[in-house]
PDB file of C-alpha atoms in Angstrom:
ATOM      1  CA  UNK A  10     131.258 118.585 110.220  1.00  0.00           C
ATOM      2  CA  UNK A  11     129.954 115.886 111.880  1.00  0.00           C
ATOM      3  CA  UNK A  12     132.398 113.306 113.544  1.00  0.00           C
ATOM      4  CA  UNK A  13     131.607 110.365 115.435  1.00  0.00           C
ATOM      5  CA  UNK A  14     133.902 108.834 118.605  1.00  0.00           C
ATOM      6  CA  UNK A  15     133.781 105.742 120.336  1.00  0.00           C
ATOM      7  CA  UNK A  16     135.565 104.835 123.744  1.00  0.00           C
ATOM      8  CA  UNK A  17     137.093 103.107 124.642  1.00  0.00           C
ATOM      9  CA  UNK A  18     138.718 101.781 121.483  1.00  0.00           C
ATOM     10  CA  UNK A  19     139.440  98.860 122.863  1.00  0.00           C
ATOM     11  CA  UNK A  20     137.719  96.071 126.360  1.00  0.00           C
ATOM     12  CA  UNK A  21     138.731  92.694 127.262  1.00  0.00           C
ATOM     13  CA  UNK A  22     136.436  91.473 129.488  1.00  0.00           C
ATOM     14  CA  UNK A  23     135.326  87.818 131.319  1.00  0.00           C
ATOM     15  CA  UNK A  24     132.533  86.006 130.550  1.00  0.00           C
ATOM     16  CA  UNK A  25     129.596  86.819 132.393  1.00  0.00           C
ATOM     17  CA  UNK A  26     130.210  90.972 132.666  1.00  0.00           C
ATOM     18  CA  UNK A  27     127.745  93.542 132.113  1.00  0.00           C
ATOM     19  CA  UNK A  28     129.567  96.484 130.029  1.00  0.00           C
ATOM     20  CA  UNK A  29     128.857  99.000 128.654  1.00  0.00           C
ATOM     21  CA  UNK A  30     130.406 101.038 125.430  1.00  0.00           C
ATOM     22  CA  UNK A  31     130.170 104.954 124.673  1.00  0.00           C
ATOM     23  CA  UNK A  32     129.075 106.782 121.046  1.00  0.00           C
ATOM     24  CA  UNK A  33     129.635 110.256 121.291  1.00  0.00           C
ATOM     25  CA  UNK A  34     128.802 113.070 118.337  1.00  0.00           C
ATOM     26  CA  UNK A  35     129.402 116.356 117.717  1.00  0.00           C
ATOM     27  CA  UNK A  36     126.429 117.788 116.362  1.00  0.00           C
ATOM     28  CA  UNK A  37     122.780 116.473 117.499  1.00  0.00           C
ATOM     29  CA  UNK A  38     120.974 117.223 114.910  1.00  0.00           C
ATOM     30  CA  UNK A  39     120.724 114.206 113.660  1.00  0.00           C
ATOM     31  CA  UNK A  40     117.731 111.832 112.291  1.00  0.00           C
ATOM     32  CA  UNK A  41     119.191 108.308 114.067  1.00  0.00           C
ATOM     33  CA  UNK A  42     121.378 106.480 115.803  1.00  0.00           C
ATOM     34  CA  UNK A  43     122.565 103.064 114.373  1.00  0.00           C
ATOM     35  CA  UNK A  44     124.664 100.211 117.047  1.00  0.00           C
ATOM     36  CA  UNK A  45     126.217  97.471 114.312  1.00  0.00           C
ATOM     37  CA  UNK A  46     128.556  94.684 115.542  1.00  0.00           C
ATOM     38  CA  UNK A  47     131.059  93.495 112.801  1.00  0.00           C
ATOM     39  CA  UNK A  48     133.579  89.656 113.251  1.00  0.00           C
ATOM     40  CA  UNK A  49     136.503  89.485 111.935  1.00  0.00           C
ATOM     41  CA  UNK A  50     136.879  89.708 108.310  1.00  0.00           C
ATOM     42  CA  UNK A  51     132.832  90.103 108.014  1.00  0.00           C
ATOM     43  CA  UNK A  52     130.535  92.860 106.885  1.00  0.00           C
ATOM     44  CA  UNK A  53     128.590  94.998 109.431  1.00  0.00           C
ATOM     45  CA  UNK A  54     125.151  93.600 110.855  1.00  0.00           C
ATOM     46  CA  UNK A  55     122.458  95.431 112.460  1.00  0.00           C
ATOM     47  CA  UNK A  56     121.968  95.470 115.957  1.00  0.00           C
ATOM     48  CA  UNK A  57     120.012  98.738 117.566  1.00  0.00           C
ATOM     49  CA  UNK A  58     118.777 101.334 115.559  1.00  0.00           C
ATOM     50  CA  UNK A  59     116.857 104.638 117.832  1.00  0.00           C
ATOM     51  CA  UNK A  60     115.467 107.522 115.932  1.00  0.00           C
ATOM     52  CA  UNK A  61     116.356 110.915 117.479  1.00  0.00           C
ATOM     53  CA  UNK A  62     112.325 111.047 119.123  1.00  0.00           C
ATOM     54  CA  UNK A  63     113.595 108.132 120.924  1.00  0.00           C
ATOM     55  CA  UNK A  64     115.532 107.802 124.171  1.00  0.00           C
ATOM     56  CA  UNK A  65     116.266 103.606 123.949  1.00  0.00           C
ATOM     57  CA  UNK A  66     115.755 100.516 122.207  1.00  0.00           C
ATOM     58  CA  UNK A  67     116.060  96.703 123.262  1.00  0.00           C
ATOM     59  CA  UNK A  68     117.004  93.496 121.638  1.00  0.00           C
ATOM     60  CA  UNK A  69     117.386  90.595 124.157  1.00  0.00           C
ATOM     61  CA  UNK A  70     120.898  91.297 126.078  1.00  0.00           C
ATOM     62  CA  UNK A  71     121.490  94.668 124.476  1.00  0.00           C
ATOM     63  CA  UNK A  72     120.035  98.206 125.266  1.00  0.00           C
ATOM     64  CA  UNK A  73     121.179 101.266 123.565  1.00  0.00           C
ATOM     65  CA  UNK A  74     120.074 104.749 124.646  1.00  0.00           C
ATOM     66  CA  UNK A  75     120.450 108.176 123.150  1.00  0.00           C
ATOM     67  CA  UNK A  76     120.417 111.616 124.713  1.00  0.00           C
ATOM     68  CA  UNK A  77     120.436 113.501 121.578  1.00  0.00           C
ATOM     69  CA  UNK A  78     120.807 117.178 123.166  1.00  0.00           C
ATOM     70  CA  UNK A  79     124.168 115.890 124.747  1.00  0.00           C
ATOM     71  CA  UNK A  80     125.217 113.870 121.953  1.00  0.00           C
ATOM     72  CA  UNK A  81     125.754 110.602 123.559  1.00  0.00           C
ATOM     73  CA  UNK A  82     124.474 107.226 123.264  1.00  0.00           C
ATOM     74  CA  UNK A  83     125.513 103.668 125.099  1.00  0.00           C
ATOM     75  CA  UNK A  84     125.509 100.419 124.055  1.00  0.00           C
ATOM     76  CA  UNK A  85     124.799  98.015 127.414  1.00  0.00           C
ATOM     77  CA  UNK A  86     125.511  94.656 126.975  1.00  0.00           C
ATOM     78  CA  UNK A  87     124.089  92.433 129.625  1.00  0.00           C
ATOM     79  CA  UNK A  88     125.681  88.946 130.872  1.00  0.00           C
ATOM     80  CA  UNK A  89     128.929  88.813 128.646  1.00  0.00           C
ATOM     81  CA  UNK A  90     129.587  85.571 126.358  1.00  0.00           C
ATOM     82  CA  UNK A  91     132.374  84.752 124.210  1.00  0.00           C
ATOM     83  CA  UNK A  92     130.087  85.068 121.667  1.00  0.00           C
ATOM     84  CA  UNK A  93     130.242  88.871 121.804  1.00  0.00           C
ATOM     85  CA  UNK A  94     133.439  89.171 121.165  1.00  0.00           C
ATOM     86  CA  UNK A  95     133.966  91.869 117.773  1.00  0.00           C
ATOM     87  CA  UNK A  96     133.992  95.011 117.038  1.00  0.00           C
ATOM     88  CA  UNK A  97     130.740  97.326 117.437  1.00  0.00           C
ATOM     89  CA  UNK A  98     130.401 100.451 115.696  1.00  0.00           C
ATOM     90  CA  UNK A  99     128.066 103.449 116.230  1.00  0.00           C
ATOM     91  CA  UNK A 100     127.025 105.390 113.719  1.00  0.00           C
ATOM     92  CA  UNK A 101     124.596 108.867 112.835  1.00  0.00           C
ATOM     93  CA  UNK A 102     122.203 109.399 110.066  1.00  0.00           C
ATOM     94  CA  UNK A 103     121.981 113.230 109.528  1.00  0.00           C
ATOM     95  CA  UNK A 104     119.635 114.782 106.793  1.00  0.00           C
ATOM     96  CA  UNK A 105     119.996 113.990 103.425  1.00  0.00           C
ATOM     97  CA  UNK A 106     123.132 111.523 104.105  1.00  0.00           C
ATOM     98  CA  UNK A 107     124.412 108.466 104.403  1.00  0.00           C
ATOM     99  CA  UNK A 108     125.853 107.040 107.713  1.00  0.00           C
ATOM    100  CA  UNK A 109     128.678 108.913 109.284  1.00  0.00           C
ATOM    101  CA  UNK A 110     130.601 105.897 111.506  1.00  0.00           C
ATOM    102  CA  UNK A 111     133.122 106.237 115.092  1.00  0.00           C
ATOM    103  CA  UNK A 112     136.024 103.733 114.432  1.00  0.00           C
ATOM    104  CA  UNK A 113     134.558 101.579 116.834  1.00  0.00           C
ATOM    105  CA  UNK A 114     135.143  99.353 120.168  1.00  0.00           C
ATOM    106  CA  UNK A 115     136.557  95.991 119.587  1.00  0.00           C
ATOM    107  CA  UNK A 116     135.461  94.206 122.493  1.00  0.00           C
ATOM    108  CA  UNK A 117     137.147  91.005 123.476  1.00  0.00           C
ATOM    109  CA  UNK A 118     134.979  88.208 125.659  1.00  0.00           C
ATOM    110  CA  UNK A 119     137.101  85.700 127.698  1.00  0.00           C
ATOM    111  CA  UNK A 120     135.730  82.383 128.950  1.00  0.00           C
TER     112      UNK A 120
ATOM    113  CA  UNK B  11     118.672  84.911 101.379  1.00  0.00           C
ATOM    114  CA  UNK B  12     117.699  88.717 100.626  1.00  0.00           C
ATOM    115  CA  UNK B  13     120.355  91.190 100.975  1.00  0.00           C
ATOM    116  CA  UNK B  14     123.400  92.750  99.460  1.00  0.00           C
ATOM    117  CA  UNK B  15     125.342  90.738  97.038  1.00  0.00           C
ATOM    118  CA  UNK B  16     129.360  92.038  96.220  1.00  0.00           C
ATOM    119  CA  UNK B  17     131.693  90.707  93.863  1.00  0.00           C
ATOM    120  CA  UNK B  18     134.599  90.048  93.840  1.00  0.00           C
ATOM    121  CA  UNK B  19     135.292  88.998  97.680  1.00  0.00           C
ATOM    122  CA  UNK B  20     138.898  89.506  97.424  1.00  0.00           C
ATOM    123  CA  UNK B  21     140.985  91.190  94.418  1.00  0.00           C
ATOM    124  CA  UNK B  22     145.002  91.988  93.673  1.00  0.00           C
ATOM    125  CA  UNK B  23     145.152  94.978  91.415  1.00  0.00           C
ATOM    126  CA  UNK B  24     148.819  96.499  89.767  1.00  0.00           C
ATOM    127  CA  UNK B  25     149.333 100.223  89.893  1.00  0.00           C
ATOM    128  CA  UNK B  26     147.801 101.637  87.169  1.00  0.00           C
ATOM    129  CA  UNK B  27     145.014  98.916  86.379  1.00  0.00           C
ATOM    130  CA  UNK B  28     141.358  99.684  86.262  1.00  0.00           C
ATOM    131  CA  UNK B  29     138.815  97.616  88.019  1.00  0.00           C
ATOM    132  CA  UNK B  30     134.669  97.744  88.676  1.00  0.00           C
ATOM    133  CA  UNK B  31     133.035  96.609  92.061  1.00  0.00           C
ATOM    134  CA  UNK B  32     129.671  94.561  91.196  1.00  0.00           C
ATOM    135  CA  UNK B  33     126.761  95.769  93.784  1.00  0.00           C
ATOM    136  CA  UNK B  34     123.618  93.969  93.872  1.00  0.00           C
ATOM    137  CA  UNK B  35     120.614  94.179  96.366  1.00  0.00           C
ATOM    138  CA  UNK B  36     116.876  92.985  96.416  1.00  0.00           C
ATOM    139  CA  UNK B  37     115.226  94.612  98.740  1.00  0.00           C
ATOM    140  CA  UNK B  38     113.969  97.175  96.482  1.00  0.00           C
ATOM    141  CA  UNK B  39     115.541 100.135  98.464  1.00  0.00           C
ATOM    142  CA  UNK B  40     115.985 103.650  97.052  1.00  0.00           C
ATOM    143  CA  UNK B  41     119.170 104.132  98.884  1.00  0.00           C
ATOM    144  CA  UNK B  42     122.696 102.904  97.831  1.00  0.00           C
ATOM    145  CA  UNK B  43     126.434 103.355  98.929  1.00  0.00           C
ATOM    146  CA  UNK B  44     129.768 102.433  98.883  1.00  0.00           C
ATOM    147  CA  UNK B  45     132.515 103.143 101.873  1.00  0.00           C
ATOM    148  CA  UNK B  46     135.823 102.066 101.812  1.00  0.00           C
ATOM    149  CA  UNK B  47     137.402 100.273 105.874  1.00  0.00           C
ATOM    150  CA  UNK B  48     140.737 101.040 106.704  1.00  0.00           C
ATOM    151  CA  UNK B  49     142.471 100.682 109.807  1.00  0.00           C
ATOM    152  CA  UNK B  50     142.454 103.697 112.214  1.00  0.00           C
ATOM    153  CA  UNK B  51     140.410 105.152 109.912  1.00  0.00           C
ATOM    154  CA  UNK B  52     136.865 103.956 110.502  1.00  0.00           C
ATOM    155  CA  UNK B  53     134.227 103.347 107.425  1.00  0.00           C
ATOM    156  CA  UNK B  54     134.108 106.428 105.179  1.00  0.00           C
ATOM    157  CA  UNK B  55     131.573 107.370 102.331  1.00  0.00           C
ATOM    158  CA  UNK B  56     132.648 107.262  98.985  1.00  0.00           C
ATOM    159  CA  UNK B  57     129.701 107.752  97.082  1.00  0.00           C
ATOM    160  CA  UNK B  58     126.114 107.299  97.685  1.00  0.00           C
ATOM    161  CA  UNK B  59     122.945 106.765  95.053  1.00  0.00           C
ATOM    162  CA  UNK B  60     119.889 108.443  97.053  1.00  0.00           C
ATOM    163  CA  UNK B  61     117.342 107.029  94.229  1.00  0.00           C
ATOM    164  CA  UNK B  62     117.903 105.802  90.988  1.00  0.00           C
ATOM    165  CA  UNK B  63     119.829 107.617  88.639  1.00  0.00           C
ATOM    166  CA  UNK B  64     120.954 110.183  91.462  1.00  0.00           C
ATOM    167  CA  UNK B  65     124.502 110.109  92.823  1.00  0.00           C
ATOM    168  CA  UNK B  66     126.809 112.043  94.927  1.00  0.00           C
ATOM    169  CA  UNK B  67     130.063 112.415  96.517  1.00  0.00           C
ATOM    170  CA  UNK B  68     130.621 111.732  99.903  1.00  0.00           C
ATOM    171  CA  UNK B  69     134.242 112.579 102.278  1.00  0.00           C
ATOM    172  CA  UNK B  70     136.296 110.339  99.990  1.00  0.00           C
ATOM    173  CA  UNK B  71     135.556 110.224  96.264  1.00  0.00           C
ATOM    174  CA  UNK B  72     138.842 111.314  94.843  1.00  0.00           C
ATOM    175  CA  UNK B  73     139.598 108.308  91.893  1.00  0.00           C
ATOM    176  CA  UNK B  74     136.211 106.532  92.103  1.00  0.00           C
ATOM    177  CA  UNK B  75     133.569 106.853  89.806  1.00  0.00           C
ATOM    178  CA  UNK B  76     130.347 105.215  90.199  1.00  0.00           C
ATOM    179  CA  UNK B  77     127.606 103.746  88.195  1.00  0.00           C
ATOM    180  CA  UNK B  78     123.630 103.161  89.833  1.00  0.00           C
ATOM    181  CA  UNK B  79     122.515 100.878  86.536  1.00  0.00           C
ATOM    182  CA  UNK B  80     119.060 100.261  87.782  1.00  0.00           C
ATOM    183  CA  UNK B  81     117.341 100.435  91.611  1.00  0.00           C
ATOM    184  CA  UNK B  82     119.284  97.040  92.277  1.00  0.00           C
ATOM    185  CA  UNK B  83     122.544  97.389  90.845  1.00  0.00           C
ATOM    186  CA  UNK B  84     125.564 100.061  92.008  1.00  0.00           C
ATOM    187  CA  UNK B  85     129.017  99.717  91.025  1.00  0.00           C
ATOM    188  CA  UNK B  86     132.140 101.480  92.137  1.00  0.00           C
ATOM    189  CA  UNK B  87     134.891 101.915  89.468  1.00  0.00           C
ATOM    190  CA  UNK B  88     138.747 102.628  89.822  1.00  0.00           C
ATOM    191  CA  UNK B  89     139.757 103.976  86.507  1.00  0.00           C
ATOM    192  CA  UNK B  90     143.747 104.122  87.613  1.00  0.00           C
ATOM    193  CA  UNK B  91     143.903 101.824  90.754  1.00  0.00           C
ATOM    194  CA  UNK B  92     147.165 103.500  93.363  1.00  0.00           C
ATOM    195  CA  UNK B  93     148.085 101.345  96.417  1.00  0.00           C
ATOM    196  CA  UNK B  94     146.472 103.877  98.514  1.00  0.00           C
ATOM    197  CA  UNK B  95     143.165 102.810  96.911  1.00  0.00           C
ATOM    198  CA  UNK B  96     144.314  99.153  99.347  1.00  0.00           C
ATOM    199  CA  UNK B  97     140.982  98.671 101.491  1.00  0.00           C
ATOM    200  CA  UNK B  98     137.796  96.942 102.152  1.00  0.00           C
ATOM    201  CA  UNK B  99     134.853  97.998 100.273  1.00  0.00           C
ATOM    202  CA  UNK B 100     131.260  97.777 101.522  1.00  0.00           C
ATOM    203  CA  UNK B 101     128.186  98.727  99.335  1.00  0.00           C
ATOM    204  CA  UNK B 102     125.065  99.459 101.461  1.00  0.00           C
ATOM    205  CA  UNK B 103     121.561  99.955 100.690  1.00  0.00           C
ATOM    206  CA  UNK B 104     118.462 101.501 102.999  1.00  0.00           C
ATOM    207  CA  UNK B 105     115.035 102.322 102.783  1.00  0.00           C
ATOM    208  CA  UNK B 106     112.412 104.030 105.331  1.00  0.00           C
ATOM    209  CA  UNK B 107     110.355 101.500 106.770  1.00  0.00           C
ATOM    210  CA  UNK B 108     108.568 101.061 110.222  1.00  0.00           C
ATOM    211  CA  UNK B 109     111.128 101.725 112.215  1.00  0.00           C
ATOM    212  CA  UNK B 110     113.025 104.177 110.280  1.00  0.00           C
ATOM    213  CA  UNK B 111     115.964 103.983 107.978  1.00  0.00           C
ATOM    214  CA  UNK B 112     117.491 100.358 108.340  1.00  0.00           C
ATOM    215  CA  UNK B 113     121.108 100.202 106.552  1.00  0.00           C
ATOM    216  CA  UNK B 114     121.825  96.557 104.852  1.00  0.00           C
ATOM    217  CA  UNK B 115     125.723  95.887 104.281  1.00  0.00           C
ATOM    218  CA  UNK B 116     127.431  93.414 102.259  1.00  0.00           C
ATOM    219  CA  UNK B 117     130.209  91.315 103.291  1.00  0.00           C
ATOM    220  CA  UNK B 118     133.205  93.530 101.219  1.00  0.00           C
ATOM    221  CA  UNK B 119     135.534  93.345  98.844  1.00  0.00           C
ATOM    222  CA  UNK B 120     138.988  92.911 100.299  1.00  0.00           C
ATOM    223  CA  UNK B 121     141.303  94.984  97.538  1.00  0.00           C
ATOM    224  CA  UNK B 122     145.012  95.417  97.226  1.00  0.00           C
ATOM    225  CA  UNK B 123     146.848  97.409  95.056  1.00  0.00           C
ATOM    226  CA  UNK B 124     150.310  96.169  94.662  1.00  0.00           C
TER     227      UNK B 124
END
């Protein structure tokens, strides 16, 4: 069974950091890799999604990679703002299912 | 604006009552599904529509049933709502498109069962 982990669980950072936050999975066989960043009391938006022939993708301050044969992937997020502050969640997309989700990393911006 | 559409936003149920979550998207995607957010515990699947008139179970379907009315419309049904049943529920839909699946979410339906 697939299962999905995120570390750390929780980052307080200042404004102006580079971070980065971990995805891990157990089996890498999988068809993507989905980054979504979710506020407070909101649904889940979009943010990175790499298919598993693909080792990154880009979208202004944030790069995600993927090594699928070790089962990892990384969400950098360049320059900090308070802006950034919420919760991002990784998530796989294995054949013939829906997404299977890590609890996430709340990450917390100060300015 | 084009997306996923859930009603209610927010719902108080008694033990024992029976309730249907409204899912609406027009995007014209194949793919449906509902998870459930608790705390600790991550999203989890709770049923998913692969095309119309297809459903299945996913890790959590134990007192939902669900409904895919037409390729817009999939509703989630608690037929004996228990206070474990509490959550937030988020419907989803996907399709293939240039750069592979792309999941849409709604904004949830915050649910307590008292």
């Amino acid at each position: 069974k697939q299962e999905v982990t995120q570390i750390p669980a929780a980052l307080s950072v200042p404004e102006g950091e580079n971070l980065v936050l971990n995805c891990s999975f157990t089996d890498s066989a999988i068809y993507n890799l989905q980054w979504f960043r979710q506020d407070p009391g909101k649904g889940l938006t979009s943010l990175l999604l790499i298919q598993s022939s693909q080792r990154e993708q880009t979208s202004g301050r944030l790069n995600a990679s993927l090594d699928k044969s070790s089962g990892r992937s990384t969400l950098y997020i360049a320059a900090s703002q308070p802006g950034d502050s919420a919760t991002y969640l990784c998530a796989v997309r294995e054949a013939g299912t829906a997404l299977i989700f890590g609890k996430g990393t709340t990450l917390s911006v100060s300015s | 604006n084009a997306g996923v559409t859930q009603t209610p936003k927010f719902q108080v149920l008694k033990t024992g009552q029976s309730m249907t979550l409204q899912c609406a998207q027009d995007m014209n995607h194949n793919s449906m599904y509902w998870y459930r957010q608790d705390p600790g515990m991550g999203l989890r699947l709770i049923y998913y529509s692969a095309s119309e008139g297809t459903t299945d179970k996913g890790e959590v379907p134990n007192g939902y049933n669900v409904s895919r009315l037409n390729k817009r419309e999939f509703s989630l049904r608690l037929e004996s709502a228990a206070p474990s049943q509490t959550s937030v529920y988020f419907c989803a839909s996907s399709e293939y498109g240039r750069t592979g699946y792309g999941y849409t979410f709604g904004s949830g339906t915050r649910l307590t069962v008292v």
